[in-house]
Short mmCIF file of C-alpha atoms in Angstrom, two decimals:
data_model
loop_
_atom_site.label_atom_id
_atom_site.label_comp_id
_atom_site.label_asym_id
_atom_site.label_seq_id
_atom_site.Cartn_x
_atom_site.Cartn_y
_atom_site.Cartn_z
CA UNK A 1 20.05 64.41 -4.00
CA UNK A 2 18.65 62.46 -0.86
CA UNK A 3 14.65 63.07 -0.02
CA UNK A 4 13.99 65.21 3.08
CA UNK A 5 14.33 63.36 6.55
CA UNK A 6 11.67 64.07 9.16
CA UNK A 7 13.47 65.61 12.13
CA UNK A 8 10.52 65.98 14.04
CA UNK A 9 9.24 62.51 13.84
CA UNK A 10 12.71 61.36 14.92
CA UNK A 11 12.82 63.95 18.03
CA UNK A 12 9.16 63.09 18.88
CA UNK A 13 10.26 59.08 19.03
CA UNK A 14 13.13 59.47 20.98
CA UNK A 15 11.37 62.05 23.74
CA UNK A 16 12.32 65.09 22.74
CA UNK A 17 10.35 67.43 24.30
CA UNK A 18 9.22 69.92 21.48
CA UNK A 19 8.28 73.56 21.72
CA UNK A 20 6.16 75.00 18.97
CA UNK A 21 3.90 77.51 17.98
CA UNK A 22 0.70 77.57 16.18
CA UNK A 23 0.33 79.40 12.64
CA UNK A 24 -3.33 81.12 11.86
CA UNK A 25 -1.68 84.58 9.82
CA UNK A 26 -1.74 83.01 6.45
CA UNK A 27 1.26 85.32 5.56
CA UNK A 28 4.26 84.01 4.14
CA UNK A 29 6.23 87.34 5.43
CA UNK A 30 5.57 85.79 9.19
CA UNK A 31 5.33 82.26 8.60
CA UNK A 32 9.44 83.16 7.28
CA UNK A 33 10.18 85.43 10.14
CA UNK A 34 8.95 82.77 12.91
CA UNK A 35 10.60 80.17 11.26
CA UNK A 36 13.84 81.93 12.54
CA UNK A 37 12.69 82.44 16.03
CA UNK A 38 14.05 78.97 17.17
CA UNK A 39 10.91 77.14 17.70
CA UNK A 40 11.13 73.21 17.45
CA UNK A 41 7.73 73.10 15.03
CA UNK A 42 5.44 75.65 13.78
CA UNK A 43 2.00 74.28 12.95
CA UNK A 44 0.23 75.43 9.37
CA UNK A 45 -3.21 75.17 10.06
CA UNK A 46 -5.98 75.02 7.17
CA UNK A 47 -9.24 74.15 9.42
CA UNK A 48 -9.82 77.02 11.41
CA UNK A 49 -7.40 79.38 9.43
CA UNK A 50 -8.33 80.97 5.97
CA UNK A 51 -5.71 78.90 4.33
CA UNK A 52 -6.45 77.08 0.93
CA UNK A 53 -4.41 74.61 -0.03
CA UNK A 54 -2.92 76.78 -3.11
CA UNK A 55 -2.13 78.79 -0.04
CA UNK A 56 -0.51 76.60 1.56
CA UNK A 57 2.89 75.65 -0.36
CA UNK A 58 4.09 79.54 -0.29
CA UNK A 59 3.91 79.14 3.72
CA UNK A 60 5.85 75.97 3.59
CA UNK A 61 8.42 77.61 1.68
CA UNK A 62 8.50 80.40 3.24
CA UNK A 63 9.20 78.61 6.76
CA UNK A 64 12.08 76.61 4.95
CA UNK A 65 14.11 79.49 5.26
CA UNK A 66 14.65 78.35 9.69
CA UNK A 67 14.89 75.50 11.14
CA UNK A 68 11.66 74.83 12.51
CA UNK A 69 9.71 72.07 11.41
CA UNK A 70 6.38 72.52 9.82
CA UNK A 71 2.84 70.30 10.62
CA UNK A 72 0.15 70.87 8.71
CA UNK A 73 -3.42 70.61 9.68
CA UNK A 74 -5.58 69.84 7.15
CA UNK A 75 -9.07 70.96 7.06
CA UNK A 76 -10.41 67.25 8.02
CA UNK A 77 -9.67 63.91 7.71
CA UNK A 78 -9.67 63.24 4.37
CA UNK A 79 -7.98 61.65 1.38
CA UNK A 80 -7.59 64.12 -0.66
CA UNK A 81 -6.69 66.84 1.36
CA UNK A 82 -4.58 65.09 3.13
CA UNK A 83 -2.64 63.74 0.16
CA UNK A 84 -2.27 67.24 -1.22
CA UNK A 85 -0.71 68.35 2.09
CA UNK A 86 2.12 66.19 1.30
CA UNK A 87 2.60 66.37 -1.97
CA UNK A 88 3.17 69.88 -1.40
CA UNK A 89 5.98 68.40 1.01
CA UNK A 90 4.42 68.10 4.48
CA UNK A 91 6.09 65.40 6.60
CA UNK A 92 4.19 65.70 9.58
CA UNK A 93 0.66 65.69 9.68
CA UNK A 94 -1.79 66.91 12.16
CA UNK A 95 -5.06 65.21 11.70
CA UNK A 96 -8.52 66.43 13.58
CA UNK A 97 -11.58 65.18 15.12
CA UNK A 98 -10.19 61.98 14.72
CA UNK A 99 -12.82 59.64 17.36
CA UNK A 100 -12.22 56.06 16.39
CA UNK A 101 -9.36 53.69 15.68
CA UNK A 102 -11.29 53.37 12.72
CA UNK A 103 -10.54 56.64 11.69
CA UNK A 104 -7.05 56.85 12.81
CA UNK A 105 -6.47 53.81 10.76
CA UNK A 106 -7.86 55.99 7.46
CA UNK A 107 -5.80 58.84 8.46
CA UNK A 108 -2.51 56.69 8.47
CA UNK A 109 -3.25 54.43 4.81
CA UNK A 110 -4.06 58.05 3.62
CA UNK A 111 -0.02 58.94 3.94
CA UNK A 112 0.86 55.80 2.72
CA UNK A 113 1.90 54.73 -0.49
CA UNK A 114 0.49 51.08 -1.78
CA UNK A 115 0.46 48.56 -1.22
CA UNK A 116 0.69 49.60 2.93
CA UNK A 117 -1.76 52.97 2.53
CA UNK A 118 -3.78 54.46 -0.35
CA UNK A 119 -2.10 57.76 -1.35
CA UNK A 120 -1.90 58.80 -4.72
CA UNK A 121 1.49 58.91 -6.41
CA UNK A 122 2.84 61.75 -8.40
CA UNK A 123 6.43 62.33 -9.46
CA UNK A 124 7.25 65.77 -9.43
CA UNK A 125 5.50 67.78 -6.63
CA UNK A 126 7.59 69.45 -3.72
CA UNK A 127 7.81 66.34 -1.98
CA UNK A 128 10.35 64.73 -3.69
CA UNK A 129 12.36 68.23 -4.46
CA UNK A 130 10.55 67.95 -7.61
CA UNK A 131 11.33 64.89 -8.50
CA UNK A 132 14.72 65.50 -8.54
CA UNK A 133 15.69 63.39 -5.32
CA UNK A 134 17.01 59.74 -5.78
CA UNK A 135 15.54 57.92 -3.33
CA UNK A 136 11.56 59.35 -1.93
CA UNK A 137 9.58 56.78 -3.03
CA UNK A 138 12.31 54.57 -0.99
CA UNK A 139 11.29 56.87 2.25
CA UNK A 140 8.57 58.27 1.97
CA UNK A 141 6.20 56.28 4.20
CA UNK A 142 8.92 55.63 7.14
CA UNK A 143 9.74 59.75 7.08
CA UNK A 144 5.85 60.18 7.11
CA UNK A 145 4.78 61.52 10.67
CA UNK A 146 0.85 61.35 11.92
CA UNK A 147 -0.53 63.18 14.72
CA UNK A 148 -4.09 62.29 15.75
CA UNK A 149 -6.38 65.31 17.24
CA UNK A 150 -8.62 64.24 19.90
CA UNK A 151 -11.51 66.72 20.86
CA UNK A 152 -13.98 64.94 22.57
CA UNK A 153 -14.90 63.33 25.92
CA UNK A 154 -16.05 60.23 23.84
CA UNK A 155 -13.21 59.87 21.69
CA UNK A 156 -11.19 60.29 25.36
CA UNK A 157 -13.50 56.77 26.17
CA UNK A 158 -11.36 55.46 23.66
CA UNK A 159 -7.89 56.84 23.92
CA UNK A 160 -5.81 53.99 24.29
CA UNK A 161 -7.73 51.70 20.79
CA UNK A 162 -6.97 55.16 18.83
CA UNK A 163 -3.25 55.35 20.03
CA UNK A 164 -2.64 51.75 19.54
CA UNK A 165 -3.24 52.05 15.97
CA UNK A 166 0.23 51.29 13.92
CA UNK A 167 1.18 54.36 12.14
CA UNK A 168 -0.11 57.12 14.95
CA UNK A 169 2.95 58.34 16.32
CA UNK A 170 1.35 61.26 18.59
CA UNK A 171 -2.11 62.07 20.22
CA UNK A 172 -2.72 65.85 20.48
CA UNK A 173 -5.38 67.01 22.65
CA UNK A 174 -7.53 69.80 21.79
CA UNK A 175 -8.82 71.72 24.81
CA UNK A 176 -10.86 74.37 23.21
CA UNK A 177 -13.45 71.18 21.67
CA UNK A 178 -12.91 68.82 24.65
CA UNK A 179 -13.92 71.61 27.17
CA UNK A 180 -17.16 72.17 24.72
CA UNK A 181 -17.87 68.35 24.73
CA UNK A 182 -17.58 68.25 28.63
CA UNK A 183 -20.16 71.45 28.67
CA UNK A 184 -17.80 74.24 28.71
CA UNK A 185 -17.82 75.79 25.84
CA UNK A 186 -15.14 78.86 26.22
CA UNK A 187 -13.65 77.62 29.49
CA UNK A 188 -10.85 75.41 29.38
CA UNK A 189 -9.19 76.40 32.18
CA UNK A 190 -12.55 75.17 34.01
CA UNK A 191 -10.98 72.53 37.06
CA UNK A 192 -13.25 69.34 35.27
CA UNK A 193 -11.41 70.17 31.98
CA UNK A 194 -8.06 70.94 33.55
CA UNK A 195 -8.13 67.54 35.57
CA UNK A 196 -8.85 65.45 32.30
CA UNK A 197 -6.38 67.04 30.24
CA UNK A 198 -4.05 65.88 32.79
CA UNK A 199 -5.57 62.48 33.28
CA UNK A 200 -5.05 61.94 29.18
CA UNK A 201 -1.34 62.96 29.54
CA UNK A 202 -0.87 59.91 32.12
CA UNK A 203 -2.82 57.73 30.10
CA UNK A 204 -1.07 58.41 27.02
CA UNK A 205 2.74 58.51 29.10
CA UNK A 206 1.82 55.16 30.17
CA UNK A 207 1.39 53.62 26.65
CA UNK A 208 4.74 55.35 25.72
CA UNK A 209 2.90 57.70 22.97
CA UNK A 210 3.60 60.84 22.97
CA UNK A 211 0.97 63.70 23.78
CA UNK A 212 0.50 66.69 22.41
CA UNK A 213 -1.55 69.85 22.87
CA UNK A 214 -1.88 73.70 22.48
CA UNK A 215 -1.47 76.76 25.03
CA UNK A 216 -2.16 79.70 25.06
CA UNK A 217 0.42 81.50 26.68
CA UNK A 218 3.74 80.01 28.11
CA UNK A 219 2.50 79.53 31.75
CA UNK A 220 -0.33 76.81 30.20
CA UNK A 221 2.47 75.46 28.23
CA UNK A 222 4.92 74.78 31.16
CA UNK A 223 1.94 73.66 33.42
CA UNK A 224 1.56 70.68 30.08
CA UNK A 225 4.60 70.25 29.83
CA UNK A 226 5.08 69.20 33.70
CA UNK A 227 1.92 67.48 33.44
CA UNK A 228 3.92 65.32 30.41
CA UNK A 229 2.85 66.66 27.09
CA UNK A 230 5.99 66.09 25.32
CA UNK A 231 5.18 68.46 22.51
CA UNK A 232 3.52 71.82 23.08
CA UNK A 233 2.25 74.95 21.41
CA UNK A 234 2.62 77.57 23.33
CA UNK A 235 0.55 80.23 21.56
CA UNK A 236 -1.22 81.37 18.62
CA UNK A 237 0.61 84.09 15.99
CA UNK A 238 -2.90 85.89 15.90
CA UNK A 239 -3.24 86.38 19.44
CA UNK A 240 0.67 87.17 20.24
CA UNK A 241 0.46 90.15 17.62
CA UNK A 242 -3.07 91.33 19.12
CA UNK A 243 -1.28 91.00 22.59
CA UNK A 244 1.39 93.20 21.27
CA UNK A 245 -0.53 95.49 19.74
CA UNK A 246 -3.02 95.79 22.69
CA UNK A 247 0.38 96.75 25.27
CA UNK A 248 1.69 99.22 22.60
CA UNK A 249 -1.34 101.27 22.60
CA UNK A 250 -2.08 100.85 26.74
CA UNK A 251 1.54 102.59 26.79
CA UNK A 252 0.98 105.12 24.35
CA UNK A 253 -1.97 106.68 26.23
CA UNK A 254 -1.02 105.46 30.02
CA UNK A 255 -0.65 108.45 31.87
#
């Protein structure tokens, strides 16, 4: 049997504009169910969500049963964590607070096998079906996808050294920690914050790498997406099921 390909990756390099959504539930029940939604890529996060890495492979599996592709976030840029992400057969890596091309250089040898990165091998993880496909070690690197988080106004100072760096093959903006670097903390929809996220969409358009960010609700996303963010998250699990829930109960006692 052939290793996985990385749909994703090959979308994201030809332009595909990609809709996805962001994961925070830790539940395999939902991380299956979405994955049959439709979305282009659901994103597994382990930094801000109370997701372990021993956590983590059920919710890949889980989402295998749809056709969405899965990023992972890990918890930081690091090594380890991030070698662990793939072994448990992440393709597509979301990497944050990354502020130098220093660091976005680390992030990339860190998904690399020698003698082009540093990543640890092993044999039979979920990677490589178990070690059961013919060919990974063959792929791996070239079906390896790395998406660099930027969430500062001084990492934005140096957007275009970070996106340079071969190996990145998207820039995702975070607006939640760029609005707190810029001095507004809990307002990203503040006009100073609004204007730069647009500015960094040009910027990045203009080097031909694709940018990426999260919404919160599908009017944000389409208001990227014109702006040029070519792939979007267009809300959070959490806060669609507390939306829900919130409009059931307004309902049940309206009148």
């Amino acid at each position: 049997m052939e290793a996985p390909r990385n749909e994703f990756k090959r979308r994201l390099l030809t332009g595909e504009a990609l809709d996805g959504l962001w994961l925070s539930l830790a539940s395999p029940i939902s991380s299956e169910a979405l994955s049959l939604i439709g979305f282009d890529w659901l994103l597994f996060d382990t930094e801000h969500a109370p997701v372990d890495l021993g956590a983590l492979q059920p919710l890949l599996q889980a989402a295998a049963a749809g056709r969405s592709a899965a990023v992972v976030r890990p918890a930081w840029n690091d090594k380890v964590l991030i070698k662990r992400a793939l072994d448990m057969g992440a393709q597509t890596l979301l990497i944050p607070f990354v502020e130098t091309p220093e660091e976005a250089a680390a992030a990339v040898a860190a998904t690399r096998y020698p003698p082009h990165g540093i990543r640890g091998v092993a044999g039979g993880t979920r990677a490589s079906r178990f070690g059961l496909t013919s060919d990974y070690f063959e792929v791996a690197n070239d079906q390896i996808a790395v998406l660099v988080q930027i969430e500062t106004s001084s990492a934005l100072e140096r957007l275009e050294e970070i996106a340079a760096v071969p190996g990145v093959d998207g820039v995702f903006i975070g607006p939640s920690d760029l609005a707190a670097s810029m001095g507004h903390l809990g307002r990203t929809g503040a006009d100073e914050v609004q204007a730069m996220l647009r500015d960094t969409a040009a910027r990045l358009g203009a080097l031909g790498k694709a940018p990426g960010i999260l919404a919160t609700n599908a009017t944000d996303a389409r208001r990227y997406r014109d702006w040029g963010y070519q792939f979007v998250a267009g809300a959070v699990d959490l806060g669609l099921l507390l939306k829900g829930a919130q409009g059931v109960l307004a309902e049940m006692r309206a009148g």
